[in-house]
């Protein structure tokens, strides 16, 4: 997980050889044996042998679903810093930095079962290594374990096709969102993140420990979409891809890993990040020529919360205790370089937190078919939101459909016939809502407040040449017409069934299965 400033300096960062398969383990308070038969689609031996959490019993189907869609990840030919398990890295941490102070660690705490036994579960702790760890561009021999198991001599398997094979754990969460929706989050761990070449500043964004992920949405056990994430999100994500548009192998999603910084992208090639100081170009470099990391059979499964109704995160036990750790998986960064106040980072930056974060949000983009005529929206409120609204005597829900289009010049005429399938304009692609190139307005519709029942609202299409639906939001209104609260917007991606990708559309038919839970998401 790299901050968005960061890029790979060398085309040939030392190619290495890979690792033998590690034994399969089960965490999260569950211990089970993997044996998934892809031909039958059934889990043969996902028997829960022990269940420290008691309420996890019987989740074989969720574990099978995680394995069914375990991603195929393709590393760059220039990769030098390979993935590992968390267990591989824990013995190398000897002290922690806590609010600027150095605290030596008891090795007995640095295990999968005991990591969360640190004070306040490690809140504000930066697990730290003693060796120098700022390669410019090469790592110190004493810290070569940061190259990962596959980066050691003889550590990489030969795939017989000129490409190595990586065999490492990947950490998977299942998140039951209700109404048949289960989100699958796959997290990768690397001992080290090699940053980005940033002109006069050298390589910046190096850090010990690196977490990256992709998110899959399934509905009734069938893949619906994939969110590819790179680094800290924002402009460094590919957004939500329909399953139809995702590259697949063996019915599973393929991801391309950026060299050094490990962001996951849906295609090979150069992916530009936000420029540093609006001037220095930063690029994630992916290719289809390096080692292959097929994660099937290597997913360590975790239940995220007890139920979608109360959204109480699971307290992991047994060998899953480490997932409760609230600190950082590496050293603190530096702030003493001459360009720190200008850029906000030195060559070394802070390590990231672990993977157990907030997974209750909807996908980056809510997908919906484009339609002619008016837009129709169906949506649900969570029990908590419905209770909040009832207590405040909410009578109606108002929906605002946010529209946008390129700002017209004075000599341009309105075209009332640009249809739902019009091409997405360059101004819409490059401009946000506050861009001078883009006009933004809303259309509205209202329905009676129906508690947790399904709400449905129809609103006018976005009218005008090159107009397109961008997002929608809700307002909670009293009987006298006053609206007392409005939610954030949910972005919408419109599609036509027989076409690839997304289109600009004046109207959509949206069935939103993600409950509006905490009024802000």
Coordinates of N, CA and C in Angstrom, one line a residue, residues 339-421:
X339 N 12.8 18.5 1.3 CA 11.6 18.7 0.5 C 10.3 18.3 1.2
X340 N 10.4 17.9 2.5 CA 9.2 17.4 3.2 C 8.0 18.3 3.2
X341 N 8.3 19.6 3.5 CA 7.2 20.6 3.6 C 6.6 20.8 2.2
X342 N 7.4 20.6 1.2 CA 6.9 20.8 -0.2 C 6.1 19.6 -0.7
X343 N 6.5 18.4 -0.4 CA 6.0 17.2 -0.9 C 5.1 16.5 0.1
X344 N 5.4 16.5 1.4 CA 4.7 15.8 2.4 C 5.2 14.4 2.7
X345 N 6.3 14.0 2.0 CA 6.9 12.7 2.2 C 8.4 12.8 1.9
X346 N 9.2 12.0 2.6 CA 10.6 11.8 2.3 C 10.7 10.5 1.6
X347 N 11.9 10.0 1.4 CA 12.1 8.7 0.7 C 11.5 7.6 1.5
X348 N 11.5 7.6 2.8 CA 10.9 6.6 3.7 C 9.6 7.2 4.2
X349 N 8.5 6.4 4.1 CA 7.2 6.9 4.6 C 6.7 5.9 5.6
X350 N 5.6 6.2 6.4 CA 5.1 5.4 7.4 C 4.5 4.1 6.8
X351 N 4.7 3.0 7.6 CA 4.1 1.7 7.2 C 2.6 1.8 7.3
X352 N 1.9 0.9 6.6 CA 0.4 0.9 6.6 C -0.2 0.1 7.8
X353 N -1.4 0.4 8.1 CA -2.1 -0.5 9.0 C -2.5 -1.8 8.4
X354 N -3.0 -2.8 9.1 CA -3.3 -4.1 8.6 C -4.6 -4.1 7.8
X355 N -5.1 -5.2 7.4 CA -6.2 -5.3 6.5 C -7.6 -5.2 7.1
X356 N -7.7 -5.3 8.4 CA -9.0 -5.4 9.0 C -9.6 -4.0 9.2
X357 N -10.1 -3.5 8.1 CA -10.5 -2.1 8.1 C -12.0 -2.0 7.9
X358 N -12.6 -1.0 7.3 CA -14.0 -0.9 7.1 C -14.4 -1.4 5.8
X359 N -15.2 -2.5 5.8 CA -15.7 -3.2 4.6 C -17.2 -3.0 4.4
X360 N -17.8 -2.1 5.0 CA -19.3 -2.0 4.9 C -19.8 -1.1 3.9
X361 N -18.9 -0.5 3.1 CA -19.3 0.5 2.1 C -19.7 -0.2 0.8
X362 N -20.5 0.5 0.0 CA -20.8 -0.1 -1.3 C -19.6 -0.1 -2.2
X363 N -19.7 -0.7 -3.4 CA -18.6 -0.6 -4.3 C -18.3 0.8 -4.7
X364 N -17.1 1.0 -5.4 CA -16.7 2.3 -5.8 C -17.8 2.9 -6.7
X365 N -18.4 2.1 -7.5 CA -19.5 2.6 -8.4 C -20.6 1.6 -8.4
X366 N -21.8 2.1 -8.2 CA -23.0 1.3 -8.3 C -23.5 1.1 -9.7
X367 N -23.5 -0.1 -10.2 CA -23.7 -0.3 -11.7 C -25.2 -0.5 -11.9
X368 N -25.7 0.1 -13.1 CA -27.1 0.1 -13.4 C -27.2 0.1 -14.9
X369 N -28.2 -0.6 -15.5 CA -28.4 -0.5 -16.9 C -29.0 0.8 -17.4
X370 N -28.5 1.3 -18.5 CA -29.0 2.5 -19.1 C -30.3 2.3 -19.7
X371 N -31.2 3.3 -19.6 CA -32.6 3.1 -20.2 C -32.9 4.4 -20.9
X372 N -33.9 4.3 -21.8 CA -34.5 5.5 -22.3 C -35.7 6.0 -21.4
X373 N -36.1 7.2 -21.6 CA -37.2 7.6 -20.7 C -36.7 8.1 -19.4
X374 N -37.5 7.9 -18.3 CA -37.1 8.4 -17.0 C -36.3 7.4 -16.2
X375 N -35.6 7.8 -15.2 CA -34.9 7.0 -14.3 C -35.7 6.4 -13.2
X376 N -35.4 5.1 -12.8 CA -36.1 4.5 -11.7 C -35.1 4.0 -10.7
X377 N -35.3 4.3 -9.5 CA -34.4 3.9 -8.4 C -35.1 3.1 -7.4
X378 N -34.6 2.0 -7.0 CA -35.1 1.2 -5.9 C -33.9 1.0 -4.9
X379 N -34.3 1.2 -3.6 CA -33.2 1.2 -2.6 C -33.8 0.8 -1.2
X380 N -32.9 0.5 -0.3 CA -33.3 0.1 1.1 C -32.6 0.9 2.1
X381 N -33.3 1.0 3.3 CA -32.7 1.6 4.5 C -32.4 0.5 5.5
X382 N -31.3 0.6 6.2 CA -31.0 -0.3 7.2 C -31.9 -0.2 8.4
X383 N -31.9 -1.2 9.3 CA -32.8 -1.1 10.4 C -32.4 0.1 11.3
X384 N -31.2 0.4 11.4 CA -30.7 1.5 12.2 C -31.2 2.9 11.6
X385 N -31.0 3.0 10.3 CA -31.4 4.2 9.6 C -32.9 4.4 9.7
X386 N -33.6 3.3 9.5 CA -35.1 3.4 9.5 C -35.6 3.8 10.9
X387 N -34.9 3.2 11.9 CA -35.3 3.6 13.3 C -35.0 5.1 13.6
X388 N -33.9 5.6 13.1 CA -33.5 7.0 13.2 C -34.6 7.9 12.6
X389 N -35.0 7.5 11.4 CA -35.9 8.3 10.6 C -37.3 8.3 11.3
X390 N -37.7 7.1 11.8 CA -39.0 7.0 12.5 C -39.1 7.9 13.7
X391 N -38.0 7.9 14.5 CA -38.0 8.7 15.7 C -38.1 10.2 15.4
X392 N -37.6 10.6 14.2 CA -37.7 12.0 13.9 C -38.9 12.4 13.0
X393 N -39.8 11.4 12.9 CA -41.1 11.6 12.2 C -40.9 11.9 10.7
X394 N -39.9 11.3 10.1 CA -39.7 11.4 8.7 C -40.9 10.8 8.0
X395 N -41.5 11.6 7.0 CA -42.7 11.2 6.3 C -42.3 10.8 4.8
X396 N -41.3 11.4 4.3 CA -41.0 11.2 2.8 C -39.5 11.1 2.6
X397 N -39.1 10.3 1.6 CA -37.8 10.3 1.2 C -37.7 11.0 -0.2
X398 N -36.8 11.9 -0.3 CA -36.5 12.6 -1.6 C -35.2 12.1 -2.2
X399 N -35.3 11.8 -3.4 CA -34.1 11.3 -4.1 C -33.6 12.4 -5.1
X400 N -32.4 12.7 -5.1 CA -31.7 13.6 -6.0 C -30.8 12.8 -6.9
X401 N -31.1 12.9 -8.2 CA -30.3 12.3 -9.2 C -29.3 13.4 -9.7
X402 N -28.1 13.2 -9.6 CA -27.1 14.2 -10.0 C -26.7 14.0 -11.4
X403 N -26.9 15.0 -12.2 CA -26.6 15.0 -13.6 C -25.4 15.9 -13.9
X404 N -24.7 15.6 -15.0 CA -23.6 16.5 -15.4 C -23.4 16.4 -16.9
X405 N -22.8 17.4 -17.5 CA -22.4 17.4 -18.9 C -21.3 18.4 -19.1
X406 N -20.6 18.3 -20.2 CA -19.7 19.4 -20.5 C -20.3 20.7 -20.6
X407 N -19.7 21.7 -20.1 CA -20.3 23.1 -20.2 C -20.3 23.5 -21.7
X408 N -21.5 24.0 -22.1 CA -21.6 24.4 -23.5 C -21.0 25.8 -23.7
X409 N -20.5 25.9 -24.9 CA -20.0 27.3 -25.3 C -21.2 28.0 -25.9
X410 N -21.1 29.3 -26.0 CA -22.2 30.2 -26.4 C -22.8 29.8 -27.8
X411 N -21.9 29.3 -28.7 CA -22.4 29.0 -30.0 C -22.9 27.6 -30.2
X412 N -22.9 26.8 -29.2 CA -23.4 25.4 -29.3 C -24.9 25.4 -29.1
X413 N -25.6 24.6 -29.9 CA -27.0 24.4 -29.8 C -27.3 23.2 -28.9
X414 N -28.5 23.3 -28.3 CA -28.9 22.1 -27.5 C -29.4 21.0 -28.4
X415 N -29.0 19.8 -28.1 CA -29.4 18.6 -28.9 C -30.3 17.7 -28.0
X416 N -31.6 17.7 -28.2 CA -32.5 17.0 -27.4 C -32.5 15.5 -27.8
X417 N -31.7 15.1 -28.8 CA -31.8 13.7 -29.3 C -30.5 12.9 -29.0
X418 N -29.6 13.5 -28.2 CA -28.5 12.7 -27.8 C -29.0 11.6 -26.8
X419 N -28.8 10.4 -27.1 CA -29.6 9.3 -26.4 C -28.8 8.8 -25.2
X420 N -29.4 7.7 -24.7 CA -28.9 7.1 -23.5 C -27.5 6.5 -23.7
X421 N -27.2 6.1 -24.9 CA -26.0 5.4 -25.2 C -24.9 6.3 -25.8

